[in-house]
Coordinates of C-alpha atoms in Angstrom, one line a residue:
X119 CA 65.2 56.7 -32.8
X120 CA 66.6 57.4 -29.0
X121 CA 70.4 56.6 -28.6
X122 CA 73.0 57.6 -30.3
X123 CA 71.3 58.5 -33.5
X124 CA 68.8 61.3 -34.2
X125 CA 65.2 61.0 -34.9
X126 CA 65.5 58.5 -38.1
X127 CA 63.4 59.5 -40.9
X128 CA 61.1 57.1 -42.0
X129 CA 61.8 54.7 -44.8
X130 CA 64.4 55.6 -47.4
X131 CA 64.7 56.3 -50.9
X132 CA 63.1 54.3 -53.7
X133 CA 61.0 54.6 -56.7
X134 CA 62.5 57.7 -58.3
X135 CA 64.9 60.1 -57.0
X136 CA 65.6 63.2 -58.5
X137 CA 69.3 65.0 -58.9
X138 CA 69.1 68.1 -59.5
X139 CA 71.7 70.0 -61.8
X140 CA 70.4 74.0 -62.6
X141 CA 72.8 74.0 -65.3
X142 CA 70.9 71.2 -67.1
X143 CA 67.5 72.3 -66.3
X144 CA 65.0 74.0 -68.7
X145 CA 63.0 75.8 -66.3
X146 CA 64.2 77.5 -63.0
X147 CA 65.1 74.4 -60.7
X148 CA 62.2 75.1 -58.1
X149 CA 59.7 75.0 -61.0
X150 CA 61.5 71.7 -62.3
X151 CA 61.6 70.3 -58.8
X152 CA 57.8 71.3 -58.2
X153 CA 56.7 69.7 -61.5
X154 CA 58.4 66.2 -60.9
X155 CA 56.9 66.3 -57.5
X156 CA 53.5 66.6 -58.9
X157 CA 54.5 63.8 -61.5
X158 CA 55.3 61.3 -58.4
X159 CA 58.9 62.2 -57.2
X160 CA 59.3 61.9 -53.2
X161 CA 62.9 62.2 -52.8
X162 CA 65.4 64.9 -54.2
X163 CA 69.1 65.2 -54.1
X164 CA 70.5 68.7 -54.1
X165 CA 73.7 69.1 -55.3
X166 CA 74.5 72.6 -56.9
X167 CA 77.9 72.3 -54.8
X168 CA 79.5 75.4 -56.3
X169 CA 76.8 77.9 -54.8
X170 CA 77.8 79.7 -51.7
X171 CA 76.7 78.3 -48.5
X172 CA 73.9 80.7 -47.6
X173 CA 72.6 80.5 -51.1
X174 CA 72.6 76.9 -51.3
X175 CA 71.0 76.7 -47.8
X176 CA 67.8 78.8 -49.0
X177 CA 67.5 76.8 -52.3
X178 CA 67.4 73.7 -49.9
X179 CA 64.5 75.6 -47.8
X180 CA 62.8 76.3 -50.9
X181 CA 62.9 72.4 -51.8
X182 CA 62.0 70.9 -48.7
X183 CA 58.9 73.3 -48.9
X184 CA 57.9 71.8 -51.7
X185 CA 58.4 68.1 -51.0
X186 CA 56.8 68.7 -47.8
X187 CA 53.7 69.0 -49.2
X188 CA 53.7 66.1 -51.1
X189 CA 54.9 64.2 -47.9
X190 CA 58.7 63.8 -49.5
X191 CA 62.1 64.2 -48.4
X192 CA 65.2 66.2 -49.5
X193 CA 68.6 64.8 -49.1
X194 CA 71.7 67.1 -49.7
X195 CA 74.7 66.0 -51.5
X196 CA 77.9 66.0 -49.4
X197 CA 78.4 65.9 -45.4
X198 CA 76.6 69.3 -44.5
X199 CA 72.9 68.7 -44.4
X200 CA 72.0 72.4 -44.8
X201 CA 70.0 72.6 -41.6
X202 CA 68.1 69.3 -42.3
X203 CA 68.8 66.0 -41.8
X204 CA 69.5 63.9 -44.7
X205 CA 72.9 63.6 -47.0
X206 CA 74.3 61.8 -49.8
X207 CA 77.8 61.2 -49.6
X208 CA 80.5 60.5 -52.4
X209 CA 82.4 57.1 -52.2
X210 CA 85.5 58.8 -51.2
X211 CA 84.1 59.9 -48.0
X212 CA 83.7 60.8 -45.4
X213 CA 84.5 57.7 -43.5
X214 CA 82.8 56.8 -41.0
X215 CA 79.4 58.7 -42.0
X216 CA 78.0 61.3 -39.9
X217 CA 74.8 60.6 -37.6
X218 CA 72.0 61.8 -39.4
X219 CA 68.4 60.7 -39.9
X220 CA 69.2 59.7 -43.6
X221 CA 72.7 59.0 -45.0
X222 CA 73.1 57.6 -48.6
X223 CA 76.4 56.7 -50.3
X224 CA 77.3 56.5 -54.1
X225 CA 79.4 53.4 -54.8
X226 CA 80.6 52.0 -58.2
X227 CA 81.6 48.2 -57.1
X228 CA 81.7 45.5 -54.5
X229 CA 84.9 47.0 -52.5
X230 CA 83.3 50.2 -52.3
X231 CA 79.8 48.2 -51.2
X232 CA 81.9 46.7 -48.2
X233 CA 82.8 49.8 -47.0
X234 CA 79.5 50.6 -46.0
X235 CA 78.5 50.9 -42.3
X236 CA 75.7 53.0 -41.1
X237 CA 74.7 54.2 -44.6
X238 CA 71.2 53.8 -45.0
X239 CA 70.8 52.9 -48.8
X240 CA 73.4 53.4 -51.9
X241 CA 72.9 54.5 -55.5
X242 CA 75.3 52.2 -58.2
X243 CA 76.5 53.6 -61.3
X244 CA 76.8 54.2 -63.9
X245 CA 74.2 51.4 -65.1
X246 CA 73.9 52.8 -68.7
X247 CA 76.2 55.0 -70.8
X248 CA 75.3 58.7 -69.5
X249 CA 75.1 61.7 -71.6
X250 CA 75.9 63.9 -68.4
X251 CA 79.1 62.0 -68.1
X252 CA 80.0 60.8 -71.8
X253 CA 82.6 58.0 -71.7
X254 CA 82.4 57.4 -67.7
X255 CA 82.2 53.9 -67.2
X256 CA 82.4 51.0 -68.1
X257 CA 78.3 51.0 -67.8
X258 CA 77.2 48.2 -65.2
X259 CA 74.1 47.3 -67.5
X260 CA 71.6 45.5 -65.6
X261 CA 73.3 42.1 -65.2
X262 CA 76.5 43.8 -63.7
X263 CA 73.8 45.8 -61.3
X264 CA 72.3 42.9 -60.5
X265 CA 75.3 40.8 -59.2
X266 CA 76.6 44.2 -56.9
X267 CA 73.3 44.4 -55.4
X268 CA 73.2 40.7 -54.3
X269 CA 76.3 41.9 -52.3
X270 CA 75.1 45.1 -50.9
X271 CA 73.9 45.1 -47.1
X272 CA 71.6 48.4 -48.1
X273 CA 68.9 49.1 -50.4
X274 CA 70.3 50.3 -53.5
X275 CA 69.2 52.8 -56.3
X276 CA 70.2 52.5 -60.2
X277 CA 72.0 55.5 -61.1
X278 CA 73.4 56.8 -64.6
X279 CA 72.0 57.0 -68.0
X280 CA 68.4 55.7 -67.0
X281 CA 65.8 57.5 -69.6
X282 CA 63.1 55.1 -70.8
X283 CA 60.5 52.8 -68.8
X284 CA 62.3 49.7 -70.4
X285 CA 65.2 51.1 -68.5
X286 CA 63.5 51.4 -65.2
X287 CA 61.8 48.1 -65.6
X288 CA 65.5 46.3 -65.6
X289 CA 67.0 47.9 -63.3
X290 CA 63.8 47.2 -60.8
X291 CA 64.0 43.5 -62.5
X292 CA 68.2 43.4 -61.0
X293 CA 67.1 44.3 -57.7
X294 CA 67.4 47.9 -57.2
X295 CA 64.6 49.6 -55.1
X296 CA 64.3 52.4 -57.7
X297 CA 66.1 54.7 -59.9
X298 CA 68.2 57.7 -59.6
X299 CA 67.9 60.0 -62.7
X300 CA 69.0 63.7 -63.6
X301 CA 68.9 64.3 -67.1
X302 CA 65.8 62.9 -67.9
X303 CA 63.7 65.2 -65.6
X304 CA 66.1 68.2 -65.5
X305 CA 66.1 67.9 -69.5
X306 CA 63.0 67.4 -69.9
X307 CA 60.3 70.1 -71.9
X308 CA 57.7 68.6 -69.2
X309 CA 59.2 67.6 -66.1
X310 CA 56.0 66.4 -64.4
X311 CA 55.2 64.3 -67.6
X312 CA 58.5 62.7 -67.5
X313 CA 58.5 62.0 -63.6
X314 CA 55.3 60.5 -64.1
X315 CA 56.4 58.2 -66.9
X316 CA 59.1 57.1 -64.8
X317 CA 57.4 56.7 -61.6
X318 CA 54.7 54.7 -63.3
X319 CA 57.4 52.2 -64.7
X320 CA 59.2 51.7 -61.1
X321 CA 55.2 51.1 -59.7
X322 CA 54.5 48.6 -62.7
X323 CA 58.0 46.8 -62.2
X324 CA 57.6 46.4 -58.6
X325 CA 54.2 45.4 -58.5
X326 CA 55.7 42.0 -60.6
X327 CA 57.8 41.3 -57.6
X328 CA 61.1 42.4 -58.3
X329 CA 63.1 44.9 -56.4
X330 CA 61.4 46.3 -53.2
X331 CA 58.1 44.9 -51.9
X332 CA 57.1 48.5 -50.4
X333 CA 55.3 51.3 -51.8
X334 CA 57.3 53.3 -54.5
X335 CA 59.3 55.8 -52.5
X336 CA 59.8 53.9 -49.4
X337 CA 62.6 51.7 -48.3
X338 CA 63.6 49.9 -44.9
X339 CA 67.0 51.0 -44.0
X340 CA 70.1 49.1 -42.5
X341 CA 69.5 51.3 -39.6
X342 CA 65.9 50.4 -39.4
X343 CA 66.8 46.6 -38.4
X344 CA 68.6 47.8 -35.4
X345 CA 67.0 48.6 -31.9
X346 CA 68.6 50.1 -28.8
X347 CA 69.0 48.3 -25.7
X348 CA 70.1 49.4 -22.4
X349 CA 73.4 49.0 -23.5
X350 CA 73.4 50.3 -26.7
X351 CA 72.4 49.2 -30.4
X352 CA 72.1 45.7 -31.3
X353 CA 71.2 44.0 -34.6
X354 CA 67.4 42.6 -35.1
X355 CA 66.7 39.8 -37.5
X356 CA 63.6 40.4 -39.0
X357 CA 61.2 37.6 -39.3
X358 CA 59.4 36.7 -42.7
X359 CA 56.7 39.1 -43.3
X360 CA 57.6 41.3 -40.7
X361 CA 57.4 44.7 -40.4
X362 CA 59.8 46.9 -38.5
X363 CA 59.0 50.4 -39.3
X364 CA 55.9 51.8 -40.7
X365 CA 57.0 52.0 -43.9
X366 CA 59.0 49.1 -44.2
X367 CA 59.6 46.3 -47.0
X368 CA 63.3 46.1 -48.2
X369 CA 64.9 43.4 -46.4
X370 CA 68.7 42.6 -46.4
X371 CA 69.9 41.0 -50.0
X372 CA 70.9 37.3 -49.1
X373 CA 74.7 36.9 -50.8
X374 CA 74.9 35.0 -53.8
X375 CA 76.5 31.6 -53.5
X376 CA 79.1 32.5 -56.6
X377 CA 81.4 35.4 -56.4
X378 CA 81.5 38.2 -58.5
X379 CA 84.0 38.8 -61.3
X380 CA 83.0 42.5 -61.6
X381 CA 86.4 44.0 -61.3
X382 CA 87.5 47.3 -59.4
X383 CA 87.2 50.3 -61.8
X384 CA 89.8 53.0 -61.3
X385 CA 87.2 55.9 -61.6
X386 CA 88.5 59.5 -60.3
X387 CA 86.1 60.4 -57.8
X388 CA 84.0 63.6 -57.6
X389 CA 83.2 63.8 -61.7
X390 CA 80.4 61.2 -61.1
X391 CA 76.8 62.7 -61.9
X392 CA 75.8 62.8 -58.6
X393 CA 79.2 63.7 -57.1
X394 CA 80.1 66.7 -59.8

């Protein structure tokens, strides 16, 4: 994409998005990610924020190589893309988001969704009680997830306690374009099998007409709906059935007629699954 933004990463995360945690992984992290990729995962968020920069950057390069072989992408948690072009930011900041090829944001309520500007996607959490952060919540459950998704200006992935195909289906039916998981794959005896099960559930739910109509693993982002004119960026309005990118398929959700009763929850930042 020309203009003020660098080259846009095609599409955005959907299907199964894997968040890393080497302390919970039952095998070396690269081996777990390789198994997940073999099972169908095409998007991975590298966390491991406690590592020194050089060690974390080397790990990012290793995981990018694994994903690249399958056409996947690595997203780095935090504002530093570690020599890449994709980041996932916490709800607390920074604002405005950096201008990179792909930017995601952790959100938990309607107020945080309203702060989104040029982000390409968001995660909403926690959908279910999570063993990684017991007591964190209260959980949104699919009904609360769906209410917030209807107010989101960008595609949403459901995060928090997603373990089973039934939970995946419920999230997609609520409008999520996919699920973000950590323990379900990190703690699995067979990461490939666990990833394949969740990916199959996402694909099956998407085929019923819920969630994103794009192939699992891709969405259309907010910035995919802008184009550069001679004087800068201006919004474009997609027509029914139009495709604004080669891998599009998720339009902006329409706001509901009724307002949500979801109260803003006072959740300490930097303690959620994806922000720790």
